[in-house]
Coordinates of C-alpha atoms and ligand atoms in Angstrom, one line a residue:
X1 CA 80.6 -44.4 -78.1
X2 CA 77.5 -44.8 -75.8
X3 CA 74.5 -44.1 -79.1
X4 CA 71.5 -42.6 -78.1
X5 CA 68.5 -43.7 -80.3
X6 CA 66.0 -41.2 -81.4
X7 CA 63.4 -40.3 -82.9
X8 CA 62.0 -36.5 -84.1
X9 CA 58.9 -35.2 -84.1
X10 CA 58.2 -32.9 -86.3
X11 CA 56.2 -30.2 -88.2
X12 CA 58.9 -28.7 -90.3
X13 CA 59.1 -25.7 -91.4
X14 CA 62.4 -23.4 -91.3
X15 CA 63.4 -23.6 -87.2
X16 CA 63.3 -27.4 -87.6
X17 CA 64.7 -27.3 -90.1
X18 CA 67.2 -25.8 -88.7
X19 CA 67.5 -28.1 -85.8
X20 CA 66.9 -31.5 -87.5
X21 CA 70.0 -30.7 -89.2
X22 CA 72.0 -30.5 -87.0
X23 CA 70.9 -33.5 -85.5
X24 CA 72.1 -35.2 -87.9
X25 CA 75.3 -34.3 -87.8
X26 CA 76.5 -35.4 -84.5
X27 CA 77.8 -39.2 -84.2
X28 CA 76.3 -39.5 -80.3
X29 CA 73.0 -39.9 -82.2
X30 CA 71.3 -43.0 -83.8
X31 CA 67.9 -41.2 -85.4
X32 CA 65.7 -44.5 -86.0
X33 CA 62.9 -42.5 -87.7
X34 CA 61.7 -39.2 -88.9
X35 CA 58.0 -38.6 -88.1
X36 CA 56.2 -35.4 -89.6
X37 CA 52.6 -33.9 -88.3
X38 CA 50.6 -31.0 -88.8
X39 CA 51.5 -27.8 -87.7
X40 CA 52.8 -24.8 -89.8
X41 CA 52.0 -26.3 -93.3
X42 CA 49.8 -28.3 -94.3
X43 CA 51.1 -32.5 -93.5
X44 CA 51.7 -33.0 -97.4
X45 CA 54.3 -30.1 -97.4
X46 CA 55.3 -31.5 -94.0
X47 CA 56.1 -33.9 -95.2
X48 CA 57.8 -33.4 -98.4
X49 CA 60.1 -30.7 -97.0
X50 CA 61.0 -33.7 -94.2
X51 CA 62.4 -36.0 -97.7
X52 CA 64.0 -32.5 -99.2
X53 CA 66.1 -31.8 -96.4
X54 CA 67.1 -35.4 -95.6
X55 CA 67.7 -35.6 -99.5
X56 CA 69.5 -32.3 -99.4
X57 CA 72.0 -33.7 -96.5
X58 CA 72.1 -36.9 -98.2
X59 CA 70.8 -39.0 -95.4
X60 CA 69.1 -41.9 -96.0
X61 CA 66.7 -42.2 -92.8
X62 CA 62.7 -43.3 -92.7
X63 CA 59.9 -40.7 -92.5
X64 CA 56.8 -41.6 -91.8
X65 CA 53.8 -39.4 -92.3
X66 CA 51.6 -38.6 -89.0
X67 CA 48.4 -36.3 -88.2
X68 CA 47.1 -34.8 -91.0
X69 CA 44.8 -33.1 -88.5
X70 CA 44.8 -31.8 -84.2
X71 CA 42.2 -34.2 -82.0
X72 CA 40.1 -32.3 -82.2
X73 CA 40.7 -28.6 -83.7
X74 CA 41.0 -27.3 -87.1
X75 CA 44.5 -26.9 -88.6
X76 CA 45.7 -22.9 -88.1
X77 CA 49.4 -23.2 -90.3
X78 CA 52.2 -20.4 -89.8
X79 CA 52.5 -19.7 -93.8
X80 CA 53.5 -16.5 -93.0
X81 CA 56.6 -17.3 -90.7
X82 CA 57.5 -20.3 -93.5
X83 CA 56.3 -19.6 -96.5
X84 CA 53.6 -21.1 -98.4
X85 CA 56.1 -24.8 -99.0
X86 CA 56.8 -24.2 -95.1
X87 CA 60.5 -24.1 -96.0
X88 CA 60.8 -21.1 -98.9
X89 CA 64.1 -19.6 -98.5
X90 CA 66.0 -21.5 -100.3
X91 CA 65.0 -24.2 -103.6
X92 CA 65.9 -27.4 -102.4
X93 CA 66.3 -30.9 -104.6
X94 CA 63.7 -33.6 -106.0
X95 CA 62.9 -35.1 -102.8
X96 CA 63.5 -39.3 -102.7
X97 CA 60.0 -40.4 -102.3
X98 CA 62.2 -44.0 -101.4
X99 CA 62.8 -42.8 -98.1
X100 CA 57.7 -42.6 -96.7
X101 CA 57.3 -45.6 -95.3
X102 CA 53.9 -47.0 -96.3
X103 CA 52.8 -47.0 -92.8
X104 CA 51.3 -44.4 -90.8
X105 CA 53.9 -42.2 -88.2
X106 CA 51.5 -44.1 -85.5
X107 CA 52.3 -46.9 -86.0
X108 CA 56.1 -46.1 -87.3
X109 CA 57.1 -44.7 -83.8
X110 CA 55.5 -47.8 -82.2
X111 CA 57.3 -50.0 -84.2
X112 CA 60.1 -48.7 -84.3
X113 CA 59.8 -48.4 -79.7
X114 CA 59.0 -51.7 -79.3
X115 CA 61.9 -53.3 -81.9
X116 CA 64.6 -51.6 -79.1
X117 CA 66.0 -53.1 -76.7
X118 CA 67.2 -49.9 -75.1
X119 CA 65.0 -47.4 -74.4
X120 CA 63.8 -44.2 -77.2
X121 CA 63.6 -41.0 -77.1
X122 CA 62.0 -38.5 -78.6
X123 CA 62.3 -34.9 -79.5
X124 CA 59.0 -32.8 -81.1
X125 CA 59.1 -30.0 -83.0
X126 CA 55.8 -30.3 -83.9
X127 CA 52.0 -29.7 -82.4
X128 CA 51.7 -33.4 -80.7
X129 CA 49.7 -35.2 -82.6
X130 CA 51.0 -38.2 -83.0
X131 CA 52.4 -38.8 -80.0
X132 CA 49.3 -38.4 -78.3
X133 CA 47.6 -41.4 -80.3
X134 CA 50.5 -43.5 -79.6
X135 CA 50.4 -43.5 -76.2
X136 CA 46.9 -43.8 -76.2
X137 CA 46.7 -45.9 -79.1
X138 CA 49.5 -48.2 -77.1
X139 CA 49.4 -47.1 -74.1
X140 CA 52.4 -50.0 -73.3
X141 CA 54.6 -48.2 -75.8
X142 CA 55.6 -45.2 -72.2
X143 CA 58.2 -48.3 -71.2
X144 CA 60.0 -47.9 -74.0
X145 CA 60.2 -44.1 -74.6
X146 CA 63.6 -42.5 -72.2
X147 CA 62.2 -38.7 -72.6
X148 CA 60.6 -37.0 -74.5
X149 CA 62.0 -33.3 -75.2
X150 CA 60.1 -30.9 -76.2
X151 CA 60.0 -28.1 -77.7
X152 CA 56.7 -26.2 -77.5
X153 CA 55.3 -24.2 -74.5
X154 CA 56.1 -21.1 -72.5
X155 CA 56.6 -19.5 -69.3
X156 CA 55.8 -16.2 -70.0
X157 CA 53.9 -14.6 -72.6
X158 CA 53.2 -17.0 -75.9
X159 CA 53.1 -16.1 -79.4
X160 CA 49.8 -17.4 -81.0
X161 CA 47.1 -15.0 -79.0
X162 CA 48.9 -14.6 -75.9
X163 CA 49.5 -17.5 -74.0
X164 CA 49.2 -19.8 -76.2
X165 CA 52.5 -21.7 -78.3
X166 CA 51.9 -22.2 -81.5
X167 CA 52.7 -25.9 -81.0
X168 CA 51.3 -26.8 -78.2
X169 CA 48.4 -24.6 -79.2
X170 CA 47.3 -25.9 -82.5
X171 CA 46.7 -29.5 -80.3
X172 CA 45.7 -28.4 -76.6
X173 CA 44.5 -31.6 -75.8
X174 CA 47.4 -33.6 -77.4
X175 CA 49.5 -31.3 -74.9
X176 CA 48.2 -32.5 -72.4
X177 CA 47.0 -36.3 -72.5
X178 CA 50.7 -35.6 -73.1
X179 CA 52.0 -33.5 -70.1
X180 CA 49.2 -36.2 -67.9
X181 CA 51.5 -38.9 -69.3
X182 CA 54.1 -40.0 -67.3
X183 CA 56.5 -40.3 -69.4
X184 CA 59.8 -37.7 -68.4
X185 CA 59.2 -34.6 -70.5
X186 CA 61.6 -31.9 -70.6
X187 CA 60.0 -28.5 -72.3
X188 CA 62.1 -25.7 -74.3
X189 CA 59.8 -23.4 -74.5
X190 CA 59.6 -20.1 -76.2
X191 CA 61.0 -18.1 -74.0
X192 CA 64.7 -19.8 -74.7
X193 CA 63.9 -19.6 -78.5
X194 CA 63.4 -16.0 -77.9
X195 CA 66.5 -15.7 -75.6
X196 CA 68.7 -18.2 -78.2
X197 CA 68.6 -15.1 -80.9
X198 CA 71.0 -16.5 -83.6
X199 CA 72.3 -12.4 -85.4
X200 CA 73.5 -11.2 -88.0
X201 CA 77.2 -12.1 -88.5
X202 CA 76.2 -15.3 -86.4
X203 CA 74.3 -15.6 -90.5
X204 CA 77.0 -14.4 -92.0
X205 CA 79.6 -17.1 -90.4
X206 CA 77.0 -19.9 -91.9
X207 CA 77.8 -18.5 -95.1
X208 CA 81.4 -18.8 -95.2
X209 CA 81.0 -22.2 -93.1
X210 CA 80.0 -23.7 -97.0
X211 CA 76.5 -25.3 -98.6
X212 CA 74.6 -26.8 -95.9
X213 CA 74.9 -22.7 -93.3
X214 CA 74.2 -20.5 -97.1
X215 CA 71.5 -23.5 -96.8
X216 CA 70.4 -22.7 -93.2
X217 CA 71.0 -18.2 -93.7
X218 CA 68.8 -18.8 -96.6
X219 CA 66.4 -19.7 -94.5
X220 CA 66.2 -18.0 -91.6
X221 CA 66.5 -14.5 -94.3
X222 CA 63.1 -15.4 -95.7
X223 CA 61.5 -16.9 -92.4
X224 CA 59.1 -14.3 -89.8
X225 CA 59.6 -12.1 -92.0
X226 CA 62.9 -12.0 -92.8
X227 CA 63.7 -9.2 -89.8
X228 CA 66.3 -10.9 -89.7
X229 CA 68.1 -7.6 -88.2
X230 CA 66.3 -8.4 -83.8
X231 CA 67.9 -11.9 -84.3
X232 CA 66.9 -15.1 -85.8
X233 CA 65.0 -16.3 -82.9
X234 CA 66.1 -20.4 -82.5
X235 CA 62.8 -22.1 -81.4
X236 CA 62.9 -26.3 -82.5
X237 CA 67.0 -25.5 -82.1
X238 CA 67.1 -25.0 -78.8
X239 CA 65.4 -28.2 -78.1
X240 CA 68.3 -30.0 -80.5
X241 CA 71.1 -27.7 -78.6
X242 CA 69.7 -29.0 -75.3
X243 CA 69.7 -32.7 -76.5
X244 CA 73.0 -32.5 -77.5
X245 CA 74.9 -30.3 -74.7
X246 CA 72.2 -29.5 -72.3
X247 CA 75.1 -28.0 -69.9
X248 CA 74.3 -25.0 -72.0
X249 CA 70.2 -24.5 -69.4
X250 CA 69.4 -23.7 -66.5
X251 CA 66.5 -26.4 -66.4
X252 CA 63.9 -26.7 -63.1
X253 CA 61.5 -29.1 -62.4
X254 CA 57.4 -28.1 -62.2
X255 CA 54.2 -29.3 -62.8
X256 CA 52.2 -28.9 -66.0
X257 CA 49.1 -27.7 -67.3
X258 CA 47.6 -27.1 -70.2
X259 CA 44.9 -24.5 -70.6
X260 CA 42.1 -26.1 -73.2
X261 CA 38.9 -24.5 -72.4
X262 CA 39.5 -20.9 -72.2
X263 CA 39.4 -19.0 -75.7
X264 CA 41.0 -16.5 -73.7
X265 CA 44.0 -18.3 -72.2
X266 CA 43.3 -21.8 -74.6
X267 CA 47.4 -23.7 -75.5
X268 CA 49.1 -22.1 -72.4
X269 CA 50.9 -23.1 -70.6
X270 CA 50.4 -23.2 -66.4
X271 CA 53.9 -23.6 -65.4
X272 CA 53.6 -24.3 -61.4
X273 CA 57.1 -24.5 -59.6
X274 CA 56.8 -24.2 -56.2
X275 CA 53.4 -26.8 -55.2
X276 CA 50.6 -24.2 -55.4
X277 CA 48.3 -26.2 -57.0
X278 CA 49.5 -28.8 -55.1
X279 CA 50.7 -31.7 -57.8
X280 CA 53.2 -33.1 -58.6
X281 CA 55.4 -32.1 -60.7
X282 CA 55.6 -34.1 -64.2
X283 CA 58.4 -31.8 -66.0
X284 CA 61.9 -30.3 -66.3
X285 CA 61.3 -26.7 -67.9
X286 CA 64.4 -24.6 -69.1
X287 CA 64.5 -21.8 -67.4
X288 CA 68.1 -20.4 -68.9
X289 CA 70.6 -20.5 -71.0
X290 CA 74.0 -18.9 -72.0
X291 CA 73.0 -17.3 -75.2
X292 CA 77.0 -16.6 -76.0
X293 CA 77.9 -19.8 -76.2
X294 CA 74.6 -21.3 -77.8
X295 CA 75.4 -19.5 -80.7
X296 CA 78.8 -20.6 -80.9
X297 CA 78.0 -24.1 -80.7
X298 CA 75.6 -23.9 -83.4
X299 CA 76.9 -22.3 -85.9
X300 CA 80.0 -24.9 -85.4
X301 CA 77.5 -27.4 -85.9
X302 CA 76.7 -26.5 -89.0
X303 CA 79.9 -25.9 -90.0
X304 CA 80.7 -29.4 -89.6
X305 CA 77.7 -30.8 -90.8
X306 CA 79.3 -32.2 -94.1
X307 CA 77.2 -33.6 -97.0
Ligands
RIB401 O1 56.1 -21.7 -81.8 C1 57.3 -21.9 -82.6 C2 57.4 -23.9 -82.9 O2 55.6 -23.5 -84.2 C3 59.1 -24.0 -83.5 O3 58.8 -25.3 -83.1 C4 58.1 -23.6 -84.9 O4 58.6 -24.7 -85.9 C5 56.8 -23.7 -85.3 O5 56.1 -25.7 -85.2
CA402 CA1 58.5 -26.7 -85.7

């Protein structure tokens, strides 16, 4: 089977964990590195959470610790949604510290990409700080990146401020650098995660499917204040599912840029589908998802994940 080499850059994070879990059991993916970044919670927690998740899943994938803060701005954590540790709601085992690399995420991402014969995909589930540092420090690495699939941005309203999506708005300068990099990008934004919700019956299915499903359901039942009745918004899992089953999604080509100046609209992803700004299109945007199939396929993937 043709395998696709992948780097995951992430700020676990409950929905990050729900995404990483199904990626690690996909046979066609060869996950070479998991890089942590400060985002939902601080870098020590996001790094530790990645290690705890890998230990629980019995997956020996190297983890590299990334940026402790955005390029220019202060951290703004999302402990209200993810809990103080960032993965509240489930008791994970003590992390296998031997999975943590000495070198930092930017160096590890650079080394991993340059050592690979074929181009690699990068899936970003958190702020883009590491990726901005990577491509500005080592521009030659862009040749080794097949595409960046990002959970980030929004074609509609935001979740931090009026128009800002969390991953982009925590480090809007980093996001702007990535969108201007010339690397092929697919943006899976808030609007998709808001549509592709898991309902209570899906959580019950997960719980029946075994200990991995129970872990995911426990995390989701404590996520975002635990309001599961209206459905669990699947932000990071929708980016992971796009990577593995793009046929569930509809995409459109667009020019995207990021607001970095106006305090009113900071972090807004301005999505131009029809050339109004006379700029060259630089990304594909997910604009719709087959929600019923998404829910079924996500639950099945978790059920198929054995630890
Ligand atoms: O806006 C949602 C995104 O921000 C998700 O990736 C969530 O984990 C947080 O990182
Ligand atoms: Ca995330």
